[in-house]
Coordinates of N, CA, C and O in Angstrom, one line a residue:
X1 N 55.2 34.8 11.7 CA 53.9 34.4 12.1 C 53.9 32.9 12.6 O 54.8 32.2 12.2
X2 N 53.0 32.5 13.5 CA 53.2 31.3 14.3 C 51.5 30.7 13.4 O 50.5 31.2 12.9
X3 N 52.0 29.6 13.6 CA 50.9 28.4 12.1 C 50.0 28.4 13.6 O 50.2 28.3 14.8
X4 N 48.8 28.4 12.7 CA 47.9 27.8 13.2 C 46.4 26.5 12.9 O 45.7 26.5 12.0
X5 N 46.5 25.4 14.1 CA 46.0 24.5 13.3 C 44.7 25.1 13.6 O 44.4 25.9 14.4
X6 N 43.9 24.2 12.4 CA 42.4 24.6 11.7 C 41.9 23.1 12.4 O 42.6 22.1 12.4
X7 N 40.6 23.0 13.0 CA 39.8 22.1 13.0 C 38.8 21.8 12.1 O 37.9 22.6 11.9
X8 N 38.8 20.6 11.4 CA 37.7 20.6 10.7 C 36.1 19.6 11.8 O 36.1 18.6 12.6
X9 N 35.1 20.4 11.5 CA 34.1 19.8 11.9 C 33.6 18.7 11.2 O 33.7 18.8 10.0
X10 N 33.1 17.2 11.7 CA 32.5 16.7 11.2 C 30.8 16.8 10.1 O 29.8 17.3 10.6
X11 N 30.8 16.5 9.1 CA 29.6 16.8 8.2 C 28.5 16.7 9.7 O 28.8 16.4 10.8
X12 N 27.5 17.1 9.1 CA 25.9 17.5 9.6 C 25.8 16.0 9.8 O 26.5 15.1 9.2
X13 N 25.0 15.7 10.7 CA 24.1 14.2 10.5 C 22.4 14.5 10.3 O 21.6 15.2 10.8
X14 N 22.6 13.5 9.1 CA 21.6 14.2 8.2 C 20.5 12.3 8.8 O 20.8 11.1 8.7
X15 N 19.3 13.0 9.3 CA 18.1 12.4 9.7 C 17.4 11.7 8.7 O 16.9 12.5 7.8
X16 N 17.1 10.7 8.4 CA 16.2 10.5 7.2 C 14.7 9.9 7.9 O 14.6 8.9 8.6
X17 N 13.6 10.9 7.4 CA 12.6 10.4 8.0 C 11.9 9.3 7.6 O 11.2 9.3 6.5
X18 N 11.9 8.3 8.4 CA 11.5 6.9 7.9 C 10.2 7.1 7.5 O 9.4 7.8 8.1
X19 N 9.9 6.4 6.2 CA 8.7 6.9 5.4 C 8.1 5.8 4.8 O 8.6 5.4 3.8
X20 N 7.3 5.2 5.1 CA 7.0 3.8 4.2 C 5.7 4.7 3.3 O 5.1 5.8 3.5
X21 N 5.6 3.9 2.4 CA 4.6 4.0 0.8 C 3.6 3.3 1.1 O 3.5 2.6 2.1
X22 N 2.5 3.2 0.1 CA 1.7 2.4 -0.2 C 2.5 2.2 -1.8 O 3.0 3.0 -2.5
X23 N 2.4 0.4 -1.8 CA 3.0 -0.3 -3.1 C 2.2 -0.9 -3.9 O 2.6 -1.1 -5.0
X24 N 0.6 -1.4 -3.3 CA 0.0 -1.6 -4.5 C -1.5 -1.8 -3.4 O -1.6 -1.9 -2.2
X25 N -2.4 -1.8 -4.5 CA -3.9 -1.9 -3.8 C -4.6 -2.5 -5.1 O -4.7 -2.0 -6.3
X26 N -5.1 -3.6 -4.5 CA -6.8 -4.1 -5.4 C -8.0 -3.9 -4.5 O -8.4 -4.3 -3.4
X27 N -8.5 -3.1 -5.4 CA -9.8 -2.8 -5.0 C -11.2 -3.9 -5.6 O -12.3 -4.2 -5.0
X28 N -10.9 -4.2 -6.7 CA -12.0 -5.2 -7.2 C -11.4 -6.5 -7.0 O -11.0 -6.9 -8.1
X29 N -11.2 -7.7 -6.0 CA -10.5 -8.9 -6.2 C -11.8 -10.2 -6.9 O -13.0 -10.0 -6.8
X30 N -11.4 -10.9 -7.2 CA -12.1 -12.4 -7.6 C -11.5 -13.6 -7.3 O -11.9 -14.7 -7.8
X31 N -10.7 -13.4 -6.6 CA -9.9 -14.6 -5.7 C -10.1 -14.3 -4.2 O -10.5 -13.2 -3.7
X32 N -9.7 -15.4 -3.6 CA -9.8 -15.6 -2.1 C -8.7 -15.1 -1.6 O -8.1 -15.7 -0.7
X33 N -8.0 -13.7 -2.2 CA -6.5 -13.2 -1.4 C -6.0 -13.4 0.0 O -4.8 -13.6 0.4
X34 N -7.5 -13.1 0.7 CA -7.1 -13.5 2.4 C -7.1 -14.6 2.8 O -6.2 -14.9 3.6
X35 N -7.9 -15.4 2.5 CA -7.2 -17.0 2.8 C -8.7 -17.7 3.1 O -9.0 -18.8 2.8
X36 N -9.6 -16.9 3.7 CA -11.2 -16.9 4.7 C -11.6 -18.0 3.9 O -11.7 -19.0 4.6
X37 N -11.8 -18.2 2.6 CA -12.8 -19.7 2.3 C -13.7 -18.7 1.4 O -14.6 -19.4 0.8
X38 N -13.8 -17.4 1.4 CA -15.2 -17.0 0.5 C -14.1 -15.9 -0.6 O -12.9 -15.6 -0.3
X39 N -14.6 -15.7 -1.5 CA -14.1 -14.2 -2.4 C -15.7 -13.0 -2.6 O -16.7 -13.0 -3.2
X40 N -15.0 -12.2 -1.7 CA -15.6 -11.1 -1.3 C -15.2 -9.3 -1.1 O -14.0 -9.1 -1.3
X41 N -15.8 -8.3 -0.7 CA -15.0 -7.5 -0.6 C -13.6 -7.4 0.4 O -12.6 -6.7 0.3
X42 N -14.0 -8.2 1.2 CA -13.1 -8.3 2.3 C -11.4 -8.8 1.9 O -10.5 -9.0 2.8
X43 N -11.2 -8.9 0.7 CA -10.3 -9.5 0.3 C -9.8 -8.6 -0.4 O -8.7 -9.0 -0.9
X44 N -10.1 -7.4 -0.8 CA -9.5 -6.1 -1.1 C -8.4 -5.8 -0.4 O -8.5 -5.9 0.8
X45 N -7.2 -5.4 -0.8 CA -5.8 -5.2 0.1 C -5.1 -3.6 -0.4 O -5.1 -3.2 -1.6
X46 N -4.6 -3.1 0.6 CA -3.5 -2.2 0.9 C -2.4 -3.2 1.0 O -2.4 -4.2 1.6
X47 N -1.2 -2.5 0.2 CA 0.0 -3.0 0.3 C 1.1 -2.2 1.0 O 1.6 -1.5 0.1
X48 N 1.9 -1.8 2.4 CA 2.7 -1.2 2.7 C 3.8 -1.3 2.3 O 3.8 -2.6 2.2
X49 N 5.1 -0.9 1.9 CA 6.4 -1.2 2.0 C 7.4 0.1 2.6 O 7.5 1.2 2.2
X50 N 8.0 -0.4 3.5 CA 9.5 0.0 3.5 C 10.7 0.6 2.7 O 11.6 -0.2 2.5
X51 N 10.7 2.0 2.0 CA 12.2 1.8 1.3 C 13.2 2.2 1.8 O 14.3 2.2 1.3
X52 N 12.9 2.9 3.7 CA 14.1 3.4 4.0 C 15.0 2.3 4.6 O 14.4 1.3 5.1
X53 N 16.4 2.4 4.7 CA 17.3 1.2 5.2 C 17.4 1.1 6.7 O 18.4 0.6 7.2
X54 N 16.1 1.6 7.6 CA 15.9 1.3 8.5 C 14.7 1.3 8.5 O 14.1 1.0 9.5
X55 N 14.7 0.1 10.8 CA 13.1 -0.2 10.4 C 12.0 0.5 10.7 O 12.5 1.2 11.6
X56 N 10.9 0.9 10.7 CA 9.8 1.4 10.6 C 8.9 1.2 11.4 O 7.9 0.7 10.8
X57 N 8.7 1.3 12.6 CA 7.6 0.8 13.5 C 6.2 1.6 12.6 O 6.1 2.9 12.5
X58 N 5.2 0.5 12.1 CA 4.1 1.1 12.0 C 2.6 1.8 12.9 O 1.6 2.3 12.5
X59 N 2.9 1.6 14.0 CA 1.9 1.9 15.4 C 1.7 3.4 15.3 O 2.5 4.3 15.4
X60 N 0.2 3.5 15.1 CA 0.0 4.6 14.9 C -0.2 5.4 13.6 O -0.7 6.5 13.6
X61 N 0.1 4.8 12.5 CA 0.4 5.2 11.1 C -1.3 5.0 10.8 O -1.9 4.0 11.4
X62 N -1.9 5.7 9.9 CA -3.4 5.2 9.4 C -3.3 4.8 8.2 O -2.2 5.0 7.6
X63 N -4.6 4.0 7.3 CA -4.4 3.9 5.9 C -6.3 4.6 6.4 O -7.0 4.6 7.4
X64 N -6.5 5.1 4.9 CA -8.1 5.4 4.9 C -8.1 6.0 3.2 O -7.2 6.2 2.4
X65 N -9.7 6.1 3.1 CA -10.1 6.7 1.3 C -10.4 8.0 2.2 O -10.4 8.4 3.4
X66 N -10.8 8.5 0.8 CA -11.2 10.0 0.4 C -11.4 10.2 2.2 O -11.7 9.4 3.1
X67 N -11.1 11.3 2.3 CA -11.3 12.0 3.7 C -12.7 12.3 4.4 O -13.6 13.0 3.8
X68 N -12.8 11.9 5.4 CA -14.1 12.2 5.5 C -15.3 11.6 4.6 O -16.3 12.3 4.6
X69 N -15.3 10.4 4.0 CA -16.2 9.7 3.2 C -16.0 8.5 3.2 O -14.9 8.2 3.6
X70 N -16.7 7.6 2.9 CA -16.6 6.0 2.9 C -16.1 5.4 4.5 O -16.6 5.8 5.6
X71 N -15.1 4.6 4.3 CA -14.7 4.1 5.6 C -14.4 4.7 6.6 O -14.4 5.9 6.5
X72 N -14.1 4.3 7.4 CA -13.5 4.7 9.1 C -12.0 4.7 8.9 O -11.6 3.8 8.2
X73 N -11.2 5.5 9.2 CA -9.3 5.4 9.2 C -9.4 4.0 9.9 O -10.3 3.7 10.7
X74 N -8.3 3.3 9.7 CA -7.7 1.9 10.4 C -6.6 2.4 10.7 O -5.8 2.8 9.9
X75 N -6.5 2.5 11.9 CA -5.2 2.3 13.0 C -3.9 1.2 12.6 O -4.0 0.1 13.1
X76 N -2.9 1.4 11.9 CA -1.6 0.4 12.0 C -1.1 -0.1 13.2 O -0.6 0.6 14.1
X77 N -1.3 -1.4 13.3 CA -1.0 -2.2 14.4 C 0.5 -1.7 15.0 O 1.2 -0.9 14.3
X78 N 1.2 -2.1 16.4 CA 2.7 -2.2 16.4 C 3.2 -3.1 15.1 O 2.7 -4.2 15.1
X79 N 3.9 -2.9 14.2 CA 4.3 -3.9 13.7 C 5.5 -2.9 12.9 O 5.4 -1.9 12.2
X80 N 6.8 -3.5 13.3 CA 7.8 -3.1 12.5 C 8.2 -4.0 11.1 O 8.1 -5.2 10.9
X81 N 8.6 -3.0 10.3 CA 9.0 -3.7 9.0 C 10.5 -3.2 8.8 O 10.8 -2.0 8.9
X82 N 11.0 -3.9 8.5 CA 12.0 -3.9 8.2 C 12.7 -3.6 6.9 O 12.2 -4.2 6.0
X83 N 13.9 -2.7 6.4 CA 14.2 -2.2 5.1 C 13.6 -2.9 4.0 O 14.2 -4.0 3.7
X84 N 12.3 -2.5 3.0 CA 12.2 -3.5 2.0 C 11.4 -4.4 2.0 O 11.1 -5.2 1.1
X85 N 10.9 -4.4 3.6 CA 9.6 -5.2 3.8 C 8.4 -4.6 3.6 O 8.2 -3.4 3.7
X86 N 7.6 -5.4 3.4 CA 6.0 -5.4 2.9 C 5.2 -5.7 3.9 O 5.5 -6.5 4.8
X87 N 3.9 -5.1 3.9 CA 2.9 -5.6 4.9 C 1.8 -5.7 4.2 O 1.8 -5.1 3.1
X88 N 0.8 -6.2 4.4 CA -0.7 -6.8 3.5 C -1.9 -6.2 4.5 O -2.3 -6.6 5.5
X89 N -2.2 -5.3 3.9 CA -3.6 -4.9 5.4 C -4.8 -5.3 4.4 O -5.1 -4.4 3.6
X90 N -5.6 -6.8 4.5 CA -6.8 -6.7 4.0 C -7.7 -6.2 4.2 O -7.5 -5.8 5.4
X91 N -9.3 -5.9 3.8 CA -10.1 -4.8 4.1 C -11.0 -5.9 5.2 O -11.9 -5.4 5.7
X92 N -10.8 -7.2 5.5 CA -10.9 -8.6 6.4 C -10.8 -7.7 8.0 O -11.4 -7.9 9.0
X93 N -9.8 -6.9 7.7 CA -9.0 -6.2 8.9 C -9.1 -5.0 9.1 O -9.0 -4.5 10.2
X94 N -9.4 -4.4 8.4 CA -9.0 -2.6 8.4 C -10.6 -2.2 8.1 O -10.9 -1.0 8.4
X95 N -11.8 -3.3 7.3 CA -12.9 -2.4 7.0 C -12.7 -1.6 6.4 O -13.4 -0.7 6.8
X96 N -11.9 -1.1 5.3 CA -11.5 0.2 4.5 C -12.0 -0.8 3.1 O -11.4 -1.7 2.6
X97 N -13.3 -0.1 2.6 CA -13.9 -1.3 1.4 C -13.7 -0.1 0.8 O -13.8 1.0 1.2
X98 N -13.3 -0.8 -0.5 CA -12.2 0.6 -1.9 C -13.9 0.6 -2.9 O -14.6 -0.4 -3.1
X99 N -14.0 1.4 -3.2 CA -15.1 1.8 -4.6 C -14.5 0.9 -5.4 O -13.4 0.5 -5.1
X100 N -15.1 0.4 -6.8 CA -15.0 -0.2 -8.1 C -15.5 1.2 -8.3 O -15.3 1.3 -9.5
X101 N -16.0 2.1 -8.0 CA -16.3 3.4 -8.8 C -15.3 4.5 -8.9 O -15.4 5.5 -9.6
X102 N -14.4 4.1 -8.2 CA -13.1 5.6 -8.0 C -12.8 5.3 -6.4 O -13.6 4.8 -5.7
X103 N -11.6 5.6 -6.0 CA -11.7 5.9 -4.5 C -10.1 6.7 -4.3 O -9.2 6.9 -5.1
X104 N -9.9 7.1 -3.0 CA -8.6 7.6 -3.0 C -7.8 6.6 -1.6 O -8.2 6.8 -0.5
X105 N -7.1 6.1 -1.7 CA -6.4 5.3 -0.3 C -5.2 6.5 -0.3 O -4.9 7.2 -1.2
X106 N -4.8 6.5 1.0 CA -4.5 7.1 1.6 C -3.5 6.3 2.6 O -3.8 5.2 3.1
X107 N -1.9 7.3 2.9 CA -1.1 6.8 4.2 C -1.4 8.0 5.1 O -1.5 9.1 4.6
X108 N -1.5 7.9 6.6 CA -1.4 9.3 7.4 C -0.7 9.3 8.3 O -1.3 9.1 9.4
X109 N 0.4 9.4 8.5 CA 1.3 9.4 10.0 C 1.0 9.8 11.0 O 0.7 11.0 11.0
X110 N 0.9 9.0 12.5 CA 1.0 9.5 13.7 C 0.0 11.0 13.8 O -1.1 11.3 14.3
X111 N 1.0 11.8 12.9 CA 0.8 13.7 13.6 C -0.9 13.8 12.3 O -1.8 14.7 12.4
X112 N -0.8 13.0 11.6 CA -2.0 13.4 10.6 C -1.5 14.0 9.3 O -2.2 14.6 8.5
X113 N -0.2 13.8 9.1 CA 0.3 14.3 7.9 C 0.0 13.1 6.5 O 0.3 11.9 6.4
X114 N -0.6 13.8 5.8 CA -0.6 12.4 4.8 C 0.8 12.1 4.0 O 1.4 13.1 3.8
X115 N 1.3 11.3 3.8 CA 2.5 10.6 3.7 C 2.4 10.2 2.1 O 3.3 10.6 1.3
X116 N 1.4 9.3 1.8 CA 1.2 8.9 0.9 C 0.0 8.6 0.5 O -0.8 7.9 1.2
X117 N -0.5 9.1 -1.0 CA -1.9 8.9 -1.4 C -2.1 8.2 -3.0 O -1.1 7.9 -3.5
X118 N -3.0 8.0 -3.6 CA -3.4 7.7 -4.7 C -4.8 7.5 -4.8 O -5.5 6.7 -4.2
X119 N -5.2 8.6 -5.9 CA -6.5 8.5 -6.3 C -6.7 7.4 -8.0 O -6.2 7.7 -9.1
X120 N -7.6 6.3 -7.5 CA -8.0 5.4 -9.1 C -8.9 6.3 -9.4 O -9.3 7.3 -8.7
X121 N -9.3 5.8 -10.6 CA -10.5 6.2 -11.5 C -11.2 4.7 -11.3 O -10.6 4.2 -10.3
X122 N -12.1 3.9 -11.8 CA -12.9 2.7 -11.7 C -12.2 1.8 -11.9 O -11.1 1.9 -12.5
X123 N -12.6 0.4 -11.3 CA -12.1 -0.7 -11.3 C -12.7 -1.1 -11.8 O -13.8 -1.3 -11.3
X124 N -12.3 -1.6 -13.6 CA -13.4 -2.6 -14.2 C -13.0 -4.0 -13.9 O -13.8 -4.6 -13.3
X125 N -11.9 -4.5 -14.2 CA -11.5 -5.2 -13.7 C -11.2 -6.3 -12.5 O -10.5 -5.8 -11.5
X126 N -11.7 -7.8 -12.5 CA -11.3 -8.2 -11.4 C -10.3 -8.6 -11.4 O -9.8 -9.3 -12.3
X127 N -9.4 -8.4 -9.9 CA -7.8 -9.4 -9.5 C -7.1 -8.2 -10.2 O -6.0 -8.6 -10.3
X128 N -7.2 -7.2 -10.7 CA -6.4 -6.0 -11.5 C -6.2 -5.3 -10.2 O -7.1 -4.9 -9.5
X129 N -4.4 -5.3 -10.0 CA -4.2 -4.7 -9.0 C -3.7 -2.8 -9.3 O -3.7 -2.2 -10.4
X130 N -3.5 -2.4 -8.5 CA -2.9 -1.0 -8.7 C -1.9 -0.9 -8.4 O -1.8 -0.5 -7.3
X131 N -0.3 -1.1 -9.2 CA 1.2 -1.0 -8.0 C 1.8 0.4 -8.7 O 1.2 1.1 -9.5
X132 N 3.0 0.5 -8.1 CA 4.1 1.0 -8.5 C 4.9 0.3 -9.4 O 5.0 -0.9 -9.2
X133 N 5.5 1.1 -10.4 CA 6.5 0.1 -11.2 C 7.6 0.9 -11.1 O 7.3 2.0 -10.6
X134 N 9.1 0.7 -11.4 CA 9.2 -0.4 -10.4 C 8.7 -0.9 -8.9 O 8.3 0.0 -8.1
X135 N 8.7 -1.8 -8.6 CA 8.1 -1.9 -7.2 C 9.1 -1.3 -6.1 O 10.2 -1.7 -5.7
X136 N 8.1 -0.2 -5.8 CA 8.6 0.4 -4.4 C 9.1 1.9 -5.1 O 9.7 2.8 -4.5
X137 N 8.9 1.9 -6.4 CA 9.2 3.6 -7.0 C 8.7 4.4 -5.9 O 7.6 4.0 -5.6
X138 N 9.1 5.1 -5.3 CA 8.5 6.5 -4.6 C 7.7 7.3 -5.3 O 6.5 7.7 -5.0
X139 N 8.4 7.5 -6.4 CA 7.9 8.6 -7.5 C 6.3 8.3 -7.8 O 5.6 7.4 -7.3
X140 N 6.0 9.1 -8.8 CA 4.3 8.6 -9.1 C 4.7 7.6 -10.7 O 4.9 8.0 -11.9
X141 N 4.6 6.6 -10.2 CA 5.0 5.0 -11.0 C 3.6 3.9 -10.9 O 3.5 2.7 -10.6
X142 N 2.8 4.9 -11.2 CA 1.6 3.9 -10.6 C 0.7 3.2 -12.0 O 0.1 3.9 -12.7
X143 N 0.8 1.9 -12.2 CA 0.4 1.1 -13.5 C -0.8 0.6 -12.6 O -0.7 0.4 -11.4
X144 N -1.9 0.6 -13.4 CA -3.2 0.1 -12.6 C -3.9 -1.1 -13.3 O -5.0 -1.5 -13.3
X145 N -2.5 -1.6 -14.1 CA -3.1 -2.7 -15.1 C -2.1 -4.1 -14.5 O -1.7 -4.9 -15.3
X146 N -1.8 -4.2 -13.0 CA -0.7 -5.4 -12.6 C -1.8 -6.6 -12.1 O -3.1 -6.7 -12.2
X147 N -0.9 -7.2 -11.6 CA -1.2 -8.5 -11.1 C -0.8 -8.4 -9.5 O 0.2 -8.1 -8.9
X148 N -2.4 -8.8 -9.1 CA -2.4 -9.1 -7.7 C -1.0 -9.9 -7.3 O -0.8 -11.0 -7.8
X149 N -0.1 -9.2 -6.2 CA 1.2 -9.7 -5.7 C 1.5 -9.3 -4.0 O 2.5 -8.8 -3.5
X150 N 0.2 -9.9 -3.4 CA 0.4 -9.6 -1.8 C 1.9 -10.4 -1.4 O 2.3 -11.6 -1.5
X151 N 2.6 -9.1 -0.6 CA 3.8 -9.8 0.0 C 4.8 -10.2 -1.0 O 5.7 -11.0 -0.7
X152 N 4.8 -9.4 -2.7 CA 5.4 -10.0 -3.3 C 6.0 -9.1 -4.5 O 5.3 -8.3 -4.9
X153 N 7.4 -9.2 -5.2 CA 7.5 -8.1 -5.9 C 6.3 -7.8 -6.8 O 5.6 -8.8 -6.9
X154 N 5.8 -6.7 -7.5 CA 5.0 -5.9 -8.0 C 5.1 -6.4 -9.4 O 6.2 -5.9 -9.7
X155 N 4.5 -7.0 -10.4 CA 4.4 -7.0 -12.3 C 3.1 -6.9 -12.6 O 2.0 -7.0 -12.0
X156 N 3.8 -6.6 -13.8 CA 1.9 -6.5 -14.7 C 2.1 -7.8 -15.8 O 1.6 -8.1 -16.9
X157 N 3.2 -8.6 -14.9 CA 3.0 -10.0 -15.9 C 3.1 -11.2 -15.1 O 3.8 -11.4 -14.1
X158 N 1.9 -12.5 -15.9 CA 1.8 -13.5 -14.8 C 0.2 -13.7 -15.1 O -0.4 -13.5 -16.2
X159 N -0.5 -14.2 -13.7 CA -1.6 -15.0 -14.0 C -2.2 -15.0 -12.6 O -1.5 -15.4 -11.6
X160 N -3.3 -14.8 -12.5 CA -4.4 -15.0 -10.8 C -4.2 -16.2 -10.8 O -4.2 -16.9 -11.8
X161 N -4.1 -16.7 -9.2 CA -4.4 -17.9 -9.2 C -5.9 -18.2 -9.4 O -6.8 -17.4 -9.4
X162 N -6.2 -19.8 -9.7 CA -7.7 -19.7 -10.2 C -8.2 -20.6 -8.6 O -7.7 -21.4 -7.9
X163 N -9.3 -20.0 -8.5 CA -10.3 -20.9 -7.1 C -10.3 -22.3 -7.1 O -11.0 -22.6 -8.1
X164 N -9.8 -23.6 -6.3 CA -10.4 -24.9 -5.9 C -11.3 -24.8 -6.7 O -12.0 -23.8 -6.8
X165 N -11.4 -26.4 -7.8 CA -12.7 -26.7 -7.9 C -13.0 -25.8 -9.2 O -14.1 -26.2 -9.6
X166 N -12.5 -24.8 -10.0 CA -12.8 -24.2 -11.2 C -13.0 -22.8 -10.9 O -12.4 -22.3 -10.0
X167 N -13.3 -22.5 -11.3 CA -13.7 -21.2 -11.8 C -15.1 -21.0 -11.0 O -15.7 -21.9 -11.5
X168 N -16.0 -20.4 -10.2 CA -16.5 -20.0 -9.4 C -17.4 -18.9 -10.2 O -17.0 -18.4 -11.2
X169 N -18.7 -18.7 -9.5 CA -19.3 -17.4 -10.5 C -19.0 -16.2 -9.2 O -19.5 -16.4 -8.1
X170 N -18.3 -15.2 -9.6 CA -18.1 -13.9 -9.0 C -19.4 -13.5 -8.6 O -20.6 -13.4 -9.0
X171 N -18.7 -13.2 -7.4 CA -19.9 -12.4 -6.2 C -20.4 -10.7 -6.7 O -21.5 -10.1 -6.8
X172 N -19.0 -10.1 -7.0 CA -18.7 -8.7 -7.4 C -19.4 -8.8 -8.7 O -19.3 -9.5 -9.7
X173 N -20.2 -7.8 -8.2 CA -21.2 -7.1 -9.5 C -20.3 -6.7 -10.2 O -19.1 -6.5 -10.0
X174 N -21.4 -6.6 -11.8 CA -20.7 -6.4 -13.1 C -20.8 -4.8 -13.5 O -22.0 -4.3 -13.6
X175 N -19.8 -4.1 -13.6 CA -20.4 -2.8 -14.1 C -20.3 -2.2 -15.3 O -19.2 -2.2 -15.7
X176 N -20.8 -1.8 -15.9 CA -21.5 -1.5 -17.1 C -19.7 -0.6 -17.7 O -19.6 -0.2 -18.9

């Protein structure tokens, strides 16, 4: 018998669909998070991040609550992030104002597929953010007792900054 050589094929190339998360959201703030000079709803934030090892053009991607209720979807600007990067969408920008009574934020890709969601229960708390622990867990790692950390790793330890000037009387109603 005459040998014969065998070819081996190279493995599959396996696609990974670039996926960014939502990593943390305050819905009730008491600091000036966006920078504006007032503490208001507008200073409510969605946190995006990056975990795949490539980058992620966001254009086209939505954040929104409950479906069909409360806000309007906000459009994601062009903006690429890169592996592990973070994006800050305050509600300054997007008009997506979160309930202190419950709400659901929401990721939706391009085609309308939701990507990523999380429903709270109430926000008694002000500056009490909502993350992932570890920060950037995929999994459902969601601690609703952290510390506001726009642009920044994710803990439930530390301290709000406090307002110029003292302590300020909160705008955000008190709820029972």
């Amino acid at each position: 018998r005459t040998p014969t050589a065998t070819r081996t094929l190279p493995p599959p190339t396996v696609v990974i669909d670039p996926r960014p998360i939502i990593n943390e959201i305050l819905p009730r703030p008491g600091y000036d998070w966006n920078g504006d000079g007032r503490v208001d709803v507008f200073d409510e934030f969605i946190e995006i991040k990056n975990l795949t090892a490539i980058d992620i053009n966001l254009k086209g991607w939505r954040l929104d609550d409950e479906a069909n209720l409360g806000s309007d979807p906000y459009t994601l600007p062009d903006l690429v992030l890169k592996p592990g990067e973070r994006a800050i969408f305050y509600a300054l920008e997007t008009n997506i104002l979160l309930s202190d009574g419950g709400d659901t934020v929401r990721l939706i890709n391009p085609s309308g597929k939701i990507y990523d969601a999380y429903t709270y229960a109430i926000a008694r708390v002000e500056d009490q953010s909502i993350c992932r622990l570890p920060d950037g867990n995929p999994g459902n790692s969601w601690f609703e007792d952290c510390i506001p950390t726009p642009n920044l790793t994710n803990s439930r330890e530390g301290s709000v900054p406090s307002a110029p000037g003292g302590n300020a009387e909160s705008p955000v109603c008190d709820l029972p």
